[in-house]
Coordinates of C-alpha atoms in Angstrom, one line a residue:
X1 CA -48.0 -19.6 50.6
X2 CA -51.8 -19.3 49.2
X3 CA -50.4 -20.1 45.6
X4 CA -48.7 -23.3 46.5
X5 CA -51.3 -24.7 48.5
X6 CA -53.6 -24.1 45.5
X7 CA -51.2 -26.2 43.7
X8 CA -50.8 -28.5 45.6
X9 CA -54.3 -29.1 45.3
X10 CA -55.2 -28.7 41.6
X11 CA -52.3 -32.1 41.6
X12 CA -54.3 -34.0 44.3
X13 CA -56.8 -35.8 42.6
X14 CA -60.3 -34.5 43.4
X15 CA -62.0 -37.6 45.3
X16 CA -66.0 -36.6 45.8
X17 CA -68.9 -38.9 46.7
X18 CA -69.0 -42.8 46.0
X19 CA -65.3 -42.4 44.8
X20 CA -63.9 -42.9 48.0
X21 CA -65.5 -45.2 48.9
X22 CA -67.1 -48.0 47.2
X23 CA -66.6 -46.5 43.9
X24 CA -62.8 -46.2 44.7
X25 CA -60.2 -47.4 42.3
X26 CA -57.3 -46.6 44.7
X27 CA -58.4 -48.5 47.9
X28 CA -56.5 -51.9 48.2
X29 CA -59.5 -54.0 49.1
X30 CA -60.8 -52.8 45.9
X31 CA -58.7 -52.5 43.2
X32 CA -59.0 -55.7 41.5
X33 CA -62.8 -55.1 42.2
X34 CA -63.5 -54.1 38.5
X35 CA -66.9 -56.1 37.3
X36 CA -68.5 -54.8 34.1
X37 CA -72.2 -55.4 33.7
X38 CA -73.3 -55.3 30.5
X39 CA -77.1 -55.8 29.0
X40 CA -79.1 -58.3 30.6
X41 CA -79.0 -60.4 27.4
X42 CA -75.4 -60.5 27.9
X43 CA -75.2 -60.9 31.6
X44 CA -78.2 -63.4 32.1
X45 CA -78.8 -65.1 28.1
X46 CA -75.5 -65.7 27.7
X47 CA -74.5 -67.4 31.2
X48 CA -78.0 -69.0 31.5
X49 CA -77.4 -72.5 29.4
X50 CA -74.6 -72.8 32.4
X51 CA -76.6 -72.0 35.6
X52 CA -79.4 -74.3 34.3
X53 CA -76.9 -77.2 34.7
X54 CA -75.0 -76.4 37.4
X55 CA -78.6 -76.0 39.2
X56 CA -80.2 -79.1 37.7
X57 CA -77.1 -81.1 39.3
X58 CA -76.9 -79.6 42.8
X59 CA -80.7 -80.3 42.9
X60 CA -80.1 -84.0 42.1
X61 CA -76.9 -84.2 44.2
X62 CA -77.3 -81.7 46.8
X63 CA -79.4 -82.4 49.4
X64 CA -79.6 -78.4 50.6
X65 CA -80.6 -77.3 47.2
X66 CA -82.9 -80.3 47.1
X67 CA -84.7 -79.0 50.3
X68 CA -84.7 -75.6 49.0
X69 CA -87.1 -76.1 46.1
X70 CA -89.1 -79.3 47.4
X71 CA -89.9 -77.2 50.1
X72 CA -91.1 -73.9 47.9
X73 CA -92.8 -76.7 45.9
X74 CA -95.0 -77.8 49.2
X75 CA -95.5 -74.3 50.5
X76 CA -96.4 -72.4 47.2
X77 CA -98.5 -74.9 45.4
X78 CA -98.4 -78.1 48.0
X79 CA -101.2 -80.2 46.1
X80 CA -102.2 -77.9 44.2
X81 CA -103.9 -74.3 44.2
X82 CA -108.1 -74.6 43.8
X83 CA -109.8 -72.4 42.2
X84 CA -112.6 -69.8 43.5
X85 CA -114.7 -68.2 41.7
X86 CA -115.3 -64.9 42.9
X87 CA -117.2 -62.4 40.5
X88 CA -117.8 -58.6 41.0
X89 CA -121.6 -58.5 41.4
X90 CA -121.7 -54.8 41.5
X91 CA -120.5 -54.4 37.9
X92 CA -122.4 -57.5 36.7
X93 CA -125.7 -56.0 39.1
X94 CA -126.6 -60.0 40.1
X95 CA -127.6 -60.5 43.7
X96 CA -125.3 -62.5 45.8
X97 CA -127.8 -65.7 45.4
X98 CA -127.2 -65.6 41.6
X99 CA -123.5 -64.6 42.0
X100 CA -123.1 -68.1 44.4
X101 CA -125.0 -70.2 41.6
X102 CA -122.6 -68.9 38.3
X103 CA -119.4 -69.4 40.9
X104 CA -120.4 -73.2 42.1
X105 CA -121.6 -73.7 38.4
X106 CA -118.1 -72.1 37.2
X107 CA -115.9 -74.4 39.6
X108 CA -117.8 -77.6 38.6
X109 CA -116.9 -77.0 34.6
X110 CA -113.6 -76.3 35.4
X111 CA -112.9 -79.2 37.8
X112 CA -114.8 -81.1 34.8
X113 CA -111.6 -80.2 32.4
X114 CA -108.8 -79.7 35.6
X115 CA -109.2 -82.8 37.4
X116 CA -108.3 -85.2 34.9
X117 CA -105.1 -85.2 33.2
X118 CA -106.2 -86.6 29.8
X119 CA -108.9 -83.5 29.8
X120 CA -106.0 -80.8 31.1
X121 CA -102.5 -82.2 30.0
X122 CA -101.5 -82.3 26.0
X123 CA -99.2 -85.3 26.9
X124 CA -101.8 -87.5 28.8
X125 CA -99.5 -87.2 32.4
X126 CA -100.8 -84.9 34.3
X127 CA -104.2 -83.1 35.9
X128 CA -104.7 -79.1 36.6
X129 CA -103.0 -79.5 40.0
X130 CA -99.8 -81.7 39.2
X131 CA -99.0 -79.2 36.2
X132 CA -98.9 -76.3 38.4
X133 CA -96.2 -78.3 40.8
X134 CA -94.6 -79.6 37.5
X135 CA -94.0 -76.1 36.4
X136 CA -93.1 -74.1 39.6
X137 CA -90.5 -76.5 40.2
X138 CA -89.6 -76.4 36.4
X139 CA -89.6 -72.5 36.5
X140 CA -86.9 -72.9 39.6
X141 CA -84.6 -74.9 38.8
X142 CA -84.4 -73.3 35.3
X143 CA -85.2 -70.0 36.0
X144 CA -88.1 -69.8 33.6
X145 CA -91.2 -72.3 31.9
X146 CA -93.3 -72.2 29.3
X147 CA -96.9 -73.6 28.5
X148 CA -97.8 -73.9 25.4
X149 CA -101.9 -73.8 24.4
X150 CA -103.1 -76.7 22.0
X151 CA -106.3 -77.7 20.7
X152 CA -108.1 -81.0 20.8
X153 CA -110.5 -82.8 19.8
X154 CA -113.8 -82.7 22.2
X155 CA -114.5 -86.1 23.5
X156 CA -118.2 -87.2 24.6
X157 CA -116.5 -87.1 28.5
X158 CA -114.4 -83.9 27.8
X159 CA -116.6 -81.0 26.0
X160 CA -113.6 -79.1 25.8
X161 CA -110.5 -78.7 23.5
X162 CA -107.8 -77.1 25.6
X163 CA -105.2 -78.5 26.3
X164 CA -101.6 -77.3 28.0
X165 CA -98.3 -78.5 27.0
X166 CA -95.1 -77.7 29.8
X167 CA -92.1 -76.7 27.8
X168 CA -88.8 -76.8 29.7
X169 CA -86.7 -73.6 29.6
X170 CA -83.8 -75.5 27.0
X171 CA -86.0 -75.2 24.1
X172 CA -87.0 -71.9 24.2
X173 CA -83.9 -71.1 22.0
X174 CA -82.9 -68.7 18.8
X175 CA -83.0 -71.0 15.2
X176 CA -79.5 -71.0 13.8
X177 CA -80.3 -69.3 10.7
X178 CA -81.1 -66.0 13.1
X179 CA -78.3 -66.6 15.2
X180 CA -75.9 -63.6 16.2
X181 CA -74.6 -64.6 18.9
X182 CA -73.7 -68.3 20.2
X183 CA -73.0 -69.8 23.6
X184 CA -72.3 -72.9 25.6
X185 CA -76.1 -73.3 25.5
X186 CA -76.6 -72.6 21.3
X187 CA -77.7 -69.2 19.7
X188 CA -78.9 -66.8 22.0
X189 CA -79.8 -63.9 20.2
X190 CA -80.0 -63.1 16.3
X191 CA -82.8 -61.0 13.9
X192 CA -85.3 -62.3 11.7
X193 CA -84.5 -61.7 8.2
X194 CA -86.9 -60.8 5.5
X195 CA -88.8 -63.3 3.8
X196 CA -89.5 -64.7 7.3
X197 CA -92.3 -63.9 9.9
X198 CA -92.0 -61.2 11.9
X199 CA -88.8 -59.8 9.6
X200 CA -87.0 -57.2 11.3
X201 CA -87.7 -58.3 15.0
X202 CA -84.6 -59.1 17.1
X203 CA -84.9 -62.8 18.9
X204 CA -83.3 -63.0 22.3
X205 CA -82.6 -66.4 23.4
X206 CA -85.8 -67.7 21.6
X207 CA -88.0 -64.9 22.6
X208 CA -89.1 -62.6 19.8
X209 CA -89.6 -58.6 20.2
X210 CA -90.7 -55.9 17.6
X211 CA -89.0 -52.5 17.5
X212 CA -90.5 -50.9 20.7
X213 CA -89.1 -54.3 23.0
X214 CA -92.5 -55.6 23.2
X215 CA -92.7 -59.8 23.2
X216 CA -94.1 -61.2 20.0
X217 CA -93.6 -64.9 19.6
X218 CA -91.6 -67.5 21.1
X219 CA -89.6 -69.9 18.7
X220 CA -89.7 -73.3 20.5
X221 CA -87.1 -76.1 19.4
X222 CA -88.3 -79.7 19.3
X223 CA -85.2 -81.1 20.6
X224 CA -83.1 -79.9 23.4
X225 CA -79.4 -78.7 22.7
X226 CA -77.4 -81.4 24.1
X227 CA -80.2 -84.3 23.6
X228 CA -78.6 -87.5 21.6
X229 CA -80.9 -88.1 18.7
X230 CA -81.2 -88.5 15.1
X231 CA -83.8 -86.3 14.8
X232 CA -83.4 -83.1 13.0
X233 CA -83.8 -79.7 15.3
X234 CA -86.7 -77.3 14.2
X235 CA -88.2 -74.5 15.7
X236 CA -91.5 -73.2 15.6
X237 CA -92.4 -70.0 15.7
X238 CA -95.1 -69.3 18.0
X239 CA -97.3 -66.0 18.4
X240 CA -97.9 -64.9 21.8
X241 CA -101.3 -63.6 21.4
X242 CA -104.0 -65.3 18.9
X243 CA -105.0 -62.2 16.5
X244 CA -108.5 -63.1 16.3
X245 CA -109.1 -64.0 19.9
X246 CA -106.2 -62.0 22.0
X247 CA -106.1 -65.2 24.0
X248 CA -102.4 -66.2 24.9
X249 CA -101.1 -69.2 22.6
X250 CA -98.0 -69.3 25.1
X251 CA -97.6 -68.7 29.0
X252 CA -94.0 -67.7 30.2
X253 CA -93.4 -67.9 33.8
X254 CA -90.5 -66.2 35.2
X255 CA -89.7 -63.2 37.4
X256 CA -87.5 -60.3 36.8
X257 CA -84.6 -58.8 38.2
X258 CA -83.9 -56.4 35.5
X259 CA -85.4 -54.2 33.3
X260 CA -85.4 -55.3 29.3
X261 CA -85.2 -59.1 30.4
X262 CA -86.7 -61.5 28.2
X263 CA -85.4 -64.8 29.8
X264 CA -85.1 -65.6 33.9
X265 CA -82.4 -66.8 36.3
X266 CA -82.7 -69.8 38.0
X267 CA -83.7 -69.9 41.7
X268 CA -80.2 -71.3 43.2
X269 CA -77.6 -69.3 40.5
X270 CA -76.6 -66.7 43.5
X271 CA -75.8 -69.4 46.1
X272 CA -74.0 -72.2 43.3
X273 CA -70.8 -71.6 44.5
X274 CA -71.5 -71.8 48.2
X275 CA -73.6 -75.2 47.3
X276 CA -71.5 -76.7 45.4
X277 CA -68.4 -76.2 48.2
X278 CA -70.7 -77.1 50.9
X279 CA -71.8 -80.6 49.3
X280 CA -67.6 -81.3 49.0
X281 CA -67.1 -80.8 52.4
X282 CA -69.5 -82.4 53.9
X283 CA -69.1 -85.8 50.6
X284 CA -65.1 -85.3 52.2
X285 CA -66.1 -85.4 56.1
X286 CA -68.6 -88.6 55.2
X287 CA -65.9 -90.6 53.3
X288 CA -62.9 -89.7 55.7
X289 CA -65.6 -90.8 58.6
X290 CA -66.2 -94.2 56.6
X291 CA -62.5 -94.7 56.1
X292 CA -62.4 -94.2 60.2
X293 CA -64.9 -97.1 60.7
X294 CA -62.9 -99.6 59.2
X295 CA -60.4 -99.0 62.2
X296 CA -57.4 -99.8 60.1
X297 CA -53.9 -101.0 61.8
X298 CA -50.6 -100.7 60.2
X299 CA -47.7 -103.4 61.2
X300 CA -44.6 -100.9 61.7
X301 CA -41.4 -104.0 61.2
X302 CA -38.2 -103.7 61.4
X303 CA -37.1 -106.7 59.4
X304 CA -35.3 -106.0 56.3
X305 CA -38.2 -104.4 53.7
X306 CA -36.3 -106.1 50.6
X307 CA -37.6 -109.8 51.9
X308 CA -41.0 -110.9 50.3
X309 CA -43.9 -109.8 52.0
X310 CA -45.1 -112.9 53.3
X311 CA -47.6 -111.3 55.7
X312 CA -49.4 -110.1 53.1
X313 CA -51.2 -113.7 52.2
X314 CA -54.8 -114.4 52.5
X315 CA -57.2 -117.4 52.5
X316 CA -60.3 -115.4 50.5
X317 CA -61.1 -114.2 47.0
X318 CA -59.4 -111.0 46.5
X319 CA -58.4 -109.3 43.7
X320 CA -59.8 -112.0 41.8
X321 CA -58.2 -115.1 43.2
X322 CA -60.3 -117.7 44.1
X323 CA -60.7 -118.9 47.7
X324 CA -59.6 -122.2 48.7
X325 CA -62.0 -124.7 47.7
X326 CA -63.0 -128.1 49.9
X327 CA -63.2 -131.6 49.1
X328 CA -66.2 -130.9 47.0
X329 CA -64.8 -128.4 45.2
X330 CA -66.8 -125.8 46.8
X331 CA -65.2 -122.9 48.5
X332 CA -63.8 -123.1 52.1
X333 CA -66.5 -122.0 54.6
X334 CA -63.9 -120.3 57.2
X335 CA -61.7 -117.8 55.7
X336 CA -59.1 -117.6 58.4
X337 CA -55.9 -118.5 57.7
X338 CA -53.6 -120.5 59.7
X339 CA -50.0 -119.0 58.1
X340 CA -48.3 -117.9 61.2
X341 CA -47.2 -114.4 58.9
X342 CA -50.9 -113.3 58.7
X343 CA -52.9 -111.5 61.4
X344 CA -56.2 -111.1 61.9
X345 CA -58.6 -109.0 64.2
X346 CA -61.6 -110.8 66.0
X347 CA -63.1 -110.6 69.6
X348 CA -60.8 -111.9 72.9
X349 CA -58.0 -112.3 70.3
X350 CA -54.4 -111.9 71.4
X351 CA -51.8 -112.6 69.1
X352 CA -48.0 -112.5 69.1
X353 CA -46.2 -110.2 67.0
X354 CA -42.9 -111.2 65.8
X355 CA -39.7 -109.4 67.1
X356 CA -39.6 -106.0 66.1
X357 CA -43.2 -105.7 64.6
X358 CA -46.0 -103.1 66.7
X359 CA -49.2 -102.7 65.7
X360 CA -50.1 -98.7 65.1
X361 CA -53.8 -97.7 64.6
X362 CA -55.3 -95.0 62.8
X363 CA -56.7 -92.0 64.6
X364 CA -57.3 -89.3 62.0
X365 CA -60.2 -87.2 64.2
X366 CA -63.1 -88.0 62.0
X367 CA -65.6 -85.6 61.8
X368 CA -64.2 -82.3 62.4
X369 CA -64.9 -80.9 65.7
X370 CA -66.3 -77.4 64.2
X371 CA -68.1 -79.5 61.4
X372 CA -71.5 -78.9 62.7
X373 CA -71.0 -75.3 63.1
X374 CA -69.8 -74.6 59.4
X375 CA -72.6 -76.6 57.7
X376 CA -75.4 -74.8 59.8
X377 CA -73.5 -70.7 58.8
X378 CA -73.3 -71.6 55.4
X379 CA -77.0 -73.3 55.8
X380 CA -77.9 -69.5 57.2
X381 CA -75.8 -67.5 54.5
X382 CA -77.8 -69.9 51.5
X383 CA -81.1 -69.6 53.7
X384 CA -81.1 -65.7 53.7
X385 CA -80.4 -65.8 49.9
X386 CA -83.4 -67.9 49.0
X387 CA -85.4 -66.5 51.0
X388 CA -85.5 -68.9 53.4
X389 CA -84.5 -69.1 57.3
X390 CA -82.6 -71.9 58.2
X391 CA -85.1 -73.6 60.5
X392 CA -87.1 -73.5 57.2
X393 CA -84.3 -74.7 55.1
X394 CA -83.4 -77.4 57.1
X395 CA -86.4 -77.9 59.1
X396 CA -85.1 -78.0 62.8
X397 CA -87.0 -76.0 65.2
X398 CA -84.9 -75.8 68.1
X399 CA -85.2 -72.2 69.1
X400 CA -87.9 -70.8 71.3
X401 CA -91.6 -70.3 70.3
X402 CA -91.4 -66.0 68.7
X403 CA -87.8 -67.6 67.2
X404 CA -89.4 -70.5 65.2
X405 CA -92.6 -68.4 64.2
X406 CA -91.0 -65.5 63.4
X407 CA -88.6 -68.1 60.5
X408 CA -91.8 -69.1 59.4
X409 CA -93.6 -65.7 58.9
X410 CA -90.8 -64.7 56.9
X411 CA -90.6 -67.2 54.5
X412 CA -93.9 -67.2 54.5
X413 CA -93.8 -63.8 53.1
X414 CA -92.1 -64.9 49.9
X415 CA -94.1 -68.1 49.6
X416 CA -96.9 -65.6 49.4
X417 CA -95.1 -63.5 47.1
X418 CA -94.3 -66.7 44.8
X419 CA -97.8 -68.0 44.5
X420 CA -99.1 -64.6 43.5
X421 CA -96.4 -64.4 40.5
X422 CA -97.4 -68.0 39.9
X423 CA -101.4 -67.3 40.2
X424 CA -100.7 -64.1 37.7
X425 CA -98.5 -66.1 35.0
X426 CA -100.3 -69.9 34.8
X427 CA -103.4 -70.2 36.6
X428 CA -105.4 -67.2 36.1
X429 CA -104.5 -67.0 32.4
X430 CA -105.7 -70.5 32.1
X431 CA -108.9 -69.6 34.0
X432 CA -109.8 -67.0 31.5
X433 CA -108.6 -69.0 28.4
X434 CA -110.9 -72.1 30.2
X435 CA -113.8 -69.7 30.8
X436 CA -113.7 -68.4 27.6
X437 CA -114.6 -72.1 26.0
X438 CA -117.0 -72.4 28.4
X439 CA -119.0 -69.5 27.4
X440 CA -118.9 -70.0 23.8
X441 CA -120.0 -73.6 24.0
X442 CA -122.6 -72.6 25.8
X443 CA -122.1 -74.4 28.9
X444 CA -122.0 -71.1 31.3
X445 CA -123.8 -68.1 30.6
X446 CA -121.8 -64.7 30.9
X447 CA -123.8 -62.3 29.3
X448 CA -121.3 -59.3 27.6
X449 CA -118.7 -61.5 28.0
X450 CA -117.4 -61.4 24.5
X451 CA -118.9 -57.8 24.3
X452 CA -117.6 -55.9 26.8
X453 CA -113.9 -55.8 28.4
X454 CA -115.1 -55.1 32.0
X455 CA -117.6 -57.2 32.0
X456 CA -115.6 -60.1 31.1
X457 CA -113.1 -59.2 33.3
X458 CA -115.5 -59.2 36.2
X459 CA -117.0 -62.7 35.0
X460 CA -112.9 -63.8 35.3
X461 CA -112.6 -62.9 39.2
X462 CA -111.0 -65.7 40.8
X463 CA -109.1 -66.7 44.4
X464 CA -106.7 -69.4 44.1
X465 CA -106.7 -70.9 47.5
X466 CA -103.6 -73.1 48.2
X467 CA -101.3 -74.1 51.4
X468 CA -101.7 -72.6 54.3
X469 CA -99.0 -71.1 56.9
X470 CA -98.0 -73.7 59.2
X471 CA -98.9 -73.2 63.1
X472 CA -96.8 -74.0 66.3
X473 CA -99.3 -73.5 68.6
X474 CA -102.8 -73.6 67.3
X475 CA -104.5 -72.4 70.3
X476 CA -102.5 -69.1 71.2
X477 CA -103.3 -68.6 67.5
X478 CA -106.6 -69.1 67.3
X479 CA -107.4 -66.8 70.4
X480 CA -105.4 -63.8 68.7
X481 CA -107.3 -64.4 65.2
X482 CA -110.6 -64.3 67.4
X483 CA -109.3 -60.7 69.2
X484 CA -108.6 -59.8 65.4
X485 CA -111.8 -60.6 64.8
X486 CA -113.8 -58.9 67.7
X487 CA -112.1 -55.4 67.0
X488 CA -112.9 -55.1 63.0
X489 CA -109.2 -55.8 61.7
X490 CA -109.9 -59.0 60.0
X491 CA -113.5 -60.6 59.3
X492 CA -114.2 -64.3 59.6
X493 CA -113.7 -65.0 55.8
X494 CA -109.8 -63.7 56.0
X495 CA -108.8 -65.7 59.2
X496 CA -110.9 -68.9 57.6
X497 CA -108.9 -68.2 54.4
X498 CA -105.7 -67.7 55.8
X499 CA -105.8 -70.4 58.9
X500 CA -107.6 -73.3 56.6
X501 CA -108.0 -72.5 53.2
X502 CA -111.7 -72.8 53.6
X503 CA -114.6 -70.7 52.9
X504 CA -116.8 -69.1 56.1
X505 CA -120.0 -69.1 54.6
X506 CA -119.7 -72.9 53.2
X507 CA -118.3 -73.5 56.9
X508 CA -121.7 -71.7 58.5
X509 CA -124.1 -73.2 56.5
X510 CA -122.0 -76.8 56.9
X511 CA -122.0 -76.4 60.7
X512 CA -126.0 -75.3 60.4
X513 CA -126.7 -78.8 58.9
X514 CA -124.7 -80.1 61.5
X515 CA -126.4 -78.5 64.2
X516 CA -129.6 -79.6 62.4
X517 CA -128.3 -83.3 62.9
X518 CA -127.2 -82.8 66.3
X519 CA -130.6 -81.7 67.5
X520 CA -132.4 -84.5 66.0
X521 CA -130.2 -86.9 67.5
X522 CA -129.9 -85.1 71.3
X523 CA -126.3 -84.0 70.8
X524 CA -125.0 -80.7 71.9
X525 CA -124.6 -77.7 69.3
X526 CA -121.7 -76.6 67.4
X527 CA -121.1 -73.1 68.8
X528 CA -118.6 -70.3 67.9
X529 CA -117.3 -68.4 71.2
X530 CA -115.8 -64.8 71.0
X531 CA -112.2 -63.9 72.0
X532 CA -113.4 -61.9 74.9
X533 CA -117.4 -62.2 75.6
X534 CA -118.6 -58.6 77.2
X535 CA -120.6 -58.8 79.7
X536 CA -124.5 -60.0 79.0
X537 CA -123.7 -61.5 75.7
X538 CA -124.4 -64.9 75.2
X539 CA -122.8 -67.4 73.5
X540 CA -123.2 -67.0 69.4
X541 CA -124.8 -70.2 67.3

C-alpha cells in the first residue's frame, strides 16, 4: 500500500510555492498569462518611439490626460520654482550676517541671468522659470528631456555666457551607422566602432555607456525621425561631463523604474489603453446625444415604395442646388415650400398626413443612464495610476472636508516627490553650473570654491521654493500649524515655507517695518498670537 502511494506521488507533479499560485501554468485564469520581460532596452527603448505618440495625442485629444499633466505642471512647478540660497556657515565659518549678504547677493546674479529669456534660453523664448514648466511637461509626456549647455557671447546687459537649450526626447537617438537594432522610432541601440569617439561603447537609444554601464555622451540628431525636411540628419556627439571643468555639458531628466535604464517612460504609457477607450465612449455618447437633438421624424407610408419620392423636395440649397431665386435674382428669403408632398416642423403647426402615412419619432435614450458612473470609475482607476485622486484629477470636491483633504495630501505627496527629482536633475545643476561663472568672473566671491570640493559644495546650498499645498479651510489650518508650533514639532520657518512659500525672517523683519509705520501713523500693531496662550503670557510682537 506504502509503495503505491509513493508512486502515485513521484507521478503527481510536485507544485511548491508561487507555482500554484500566481506562478501556475496549470490554472485556467492563467494559462495564456505567459509575458516575457526581457532587458529594459528591449522592453522600454524599443516600445518607446510608440508611447511617445500615442501619449502626445491623448494629451492633445483627451481631455483627462490633458488635466493629468497640466495639473502636475501647476502643482510641481506652477510659475516657476525660485531659488534660495542657503549656504552651510558652519563649514564656510561666516556668521549668519555675512551668510544673509553672499545669499541676497547670490539670488540677485542669478535673477540677473534667470529672469530674462534672452540671458537664460539658447533660442531667445523663454526665461529660468518658463523653461522649467517647458521641460517638466516635456519630460511627461515623453518620458524623458534633455538640456543641452551652450556658450555665448557676454553682452554689456548679460555678463554671462550660459545658455540652455531644451531638447525633446525624439532626438536623442542612435546614428545609423551604429545602429543594431531598429524600430518604429529609428535605431535604438548599436556600438561605436573604431576610428570613432568613444570606440567600443555600446549606444542605447542615443545614450552612450563605457564598459562598466556608466553614461558617457549623448548623440543628439538635428532633425526628428518623422519631421518632413530636406535637411540631412546628423548627430552630434555630446560628452556628458566637460573634462577640464567636470561641469555637465548635458542635463537628462527622467525617472527610473528599472535598473540598467538609460531612457524613461512616459507619464500616461500605463493608463493608454484605458484613455484611449474612455475618450471613444464618451466622443460616441456626445455624437449619439447631438444626433438626439435634432429630434428626427421618420414618415412610415404605405403607398407603393416604387413611385418617385415626391416628398422628398425642398425649397433651399442642398446638396448644391441653388435655392429659388426672386425677381431680382437674389435668393428667396422664406424657405418653406408650399408642395403639398413636403412637411415641415414649426411651432402651433398641424398638418395632415396623407392616407396611410404616421409620423414615428426617434427615441434612442441618449446619454446612457450609467454614463456618469463609468466615466468617474475609470476617472478613479487612471487617477490611482498617476498618482492622482480623482477629486484631483478632475477637480470636483464634492465629498466632505477629511475626504477632499485627505485627495489632496496624497497627491500632494508625489507632487513633492516630482519637484525634488526635477530640483535634483535641472535646477540645482544649473545653479552650480550658474554659480560657477559667477565666481570666476569675479562677480561673487566664494573663497575655495574652485579649491576645495566641500567647500564648493557648501557655497552651492540651495532651496527651490515653488507651489504650495492648496487649503480648504485656512483657519482650522492655521490653528493646527500654530499647536505644531507651540510644542517644538515644526518651527516658524517650516510652516512659513510650507503654508506660503515665504521666508520667516524676511516676514519678521517685513512686519517690523510695518509695525514701525503703524506707530507713526496711530495704527494698531501687527501681532502674532499663539495657538494656546498659558496663563500670564502676553501677547507676542
Amino acid at each position: 500500500m506504502s509503495n503505491k502511494k509513493d508512486r502515485r506521488r513521484a507521478a503527481a507533479p510536485q507544485a511548491k510555492g508561487y507555482s500554484e499560485a500566481g506562478a501556475s501554468l496549470t490554472r485556467r485564469a492563467l494559462k495564456g498569462f505567459v509575458p516575457d520581460s526581457g532587458a529594459p532596452n528591449e522592453d522600454i527603448n524599443r516600445n518607446n518611439a510608440t508611447l511617445r505618440q500615442r501619449a502626445r495625442m491623448l494629451y492633445m485629444a483627451a481631455p483627462v490626460a490633458t488635466a493629468a499633466i497640466n495639473t502636475n505642471r501647476t502643482k510641481v512647478i506652477g510659475t516657476g520654482l525660485t531659488l534660495k540660497a542657503s549656504v552651510d556657515r558652519e563649514v564656510l565659518g561666516i556668521s549668519p550676517e555675512a551668510a544673509k549678504k553672499w545669499q541676497h547677493a547670490a539670488e540677485m546674479e542669478f535673477r540677473l541671468w534667470a529672469g530674462k529669456k534672452q540671458n537664460c534660453d539658447a533660442l531667445g523664448l523663454n526665461n529660468f522659470e518658463s523653461l522649467q514648466q517647458l521641460a517638466l511637461k516635456s519630460w511627461l509626456l515623453s518620458g524623458d528631456v534633455f538640456a543641452l549647455v551652450k556658450r555665448y557671447p557676454a553682452t554689456p546687459l548679460n555678463p554671462y555666457s550660459l545658455r540652455l537649450h531644451i531638447v525633446e526626447a525624439d532626438r536623442a537617438c542612435t546614428p545609423s551607422e551604429y545602429g543594431g537594432g531598429v524600430t518604429i522610432g529609428g535605431y535604438v541601440e548599436g556600438k561605436i566602432p573604431e576610428g570613432k569617439p568613444g570606440a567600443g561603447h555600446k549606444v542605447y537609444d542615443g545614450v552612450e555607456v563605457d564598459s562598466n554601464g556608466r553614461v558617457v555622451a549623448y548623440h543628439i540628431s538635428n532633425t526628428y525621425p518623422h519631421q518632413i525636411t530636406s535637411e540631412p540628419q546628423k548627430w552630434q556627439r555630446v560628452e556628458a561631463y566637460g573634462a577640464k571643468t567636470g561641469l555637465p555639458n548635458i542635463l537628462h531628466i527622467m525617472d527610473s523604474e528599472r535598473p540598467d535604464q538609460y531612457r524613461g517612460v512616459p507619464y500616461l504609457a500605463q493608463v493608454i489603453e484605458p484613455l484611449l477607450q474612455l475618450r471613444r465612449y464618451t466622443e460616441s455618447e456626445l455624437m449619439a446625444a447631438l444626433v438626439q437633438s435634432f429630434f428626427t421624424a421618420w414618415i412610415e407610408t404605405e403607398t407603393d415604395p416604387s413611385d418617385t419620392p415626391f416628398n422628398e423636395v425642398g425649397a433651399g440649397d442642398i446638396a448644391g442646388v441653388p435655392a429659388e431665386v426672386n425677381a431680382d435674382g437674389g435668393p428667396m428669403a422664406n424657405n418653406i415650400s408650399d408642395d403639398d408632398n413636403e412637411y415641415e416642423m414649426g411651432p402651433g403647426t398641424v398638418t395632415h398626413l396623407a392616407p396611410g402615412e404616421k409620423v414615428n419619432f426617434g427615441n434612442p435614450n441618449i446619454p446612457t443612464a450609467g454614463f456618469e458612473t463609468f466615466v468617474k470609475t475609470l476617472c478613479k482607476l487612471v487617477g490611482a495610476a498617476l498618482e492622482l485622486p480623482y477629486d484631483v484629477l478632475i477637480k470636483e470636491f464634492n465629498s466632505s472636508y477629511s475626504a477632499s483633504r485627505g485627495a489632496l495630501l496624497e497627491a500632494w505627496e508625489a507632487f513633492k516627490m516630482r519637484r525634488k527629482w526635477f530640483v535634483d536633475d535641472f535646477c540645482q545643476p544649473v545653479y552650480e553650473m550658474f554659480l560657477a561663472e559667477a565666481v570666476a568672473l569675479g562677480r561673487i566671491n566664494a573663497p575655495g570654491f574652485f579649491t576645495d570640493p566641500l567647500v564648493r559644495e557648501a557655497w552651492c546650498g540651495a532651496r527651490w521654493i515653488g507651489p504650495v499645498q492648496g487649503s480648504l479651510d485656512p483657519k482650522k489650518e492655521a490653528e493646527a500649524a500654530l499647536m505644531l508650533i507651540d510644542n517644538a514639532i515644526k518651527t516658524h520657518e517650516q510652516v512659513s515655507r510650507e503654508m506660503s512659500g515665504g521666508d520667516w525672517e524676511e516676514n519678521v523683519e517685513q512686519l517690523q517695518r510695518e509695525n514701525e509705520l503703524l506707530t507713526q501713523a496711530g495704527g494698531n500693531k501687527v501681532t502674532v498670537v499663539s495657538a494656546s496662550p498659558k496663563e500670564g503670557d502676553g501677547d507676542e510682537d
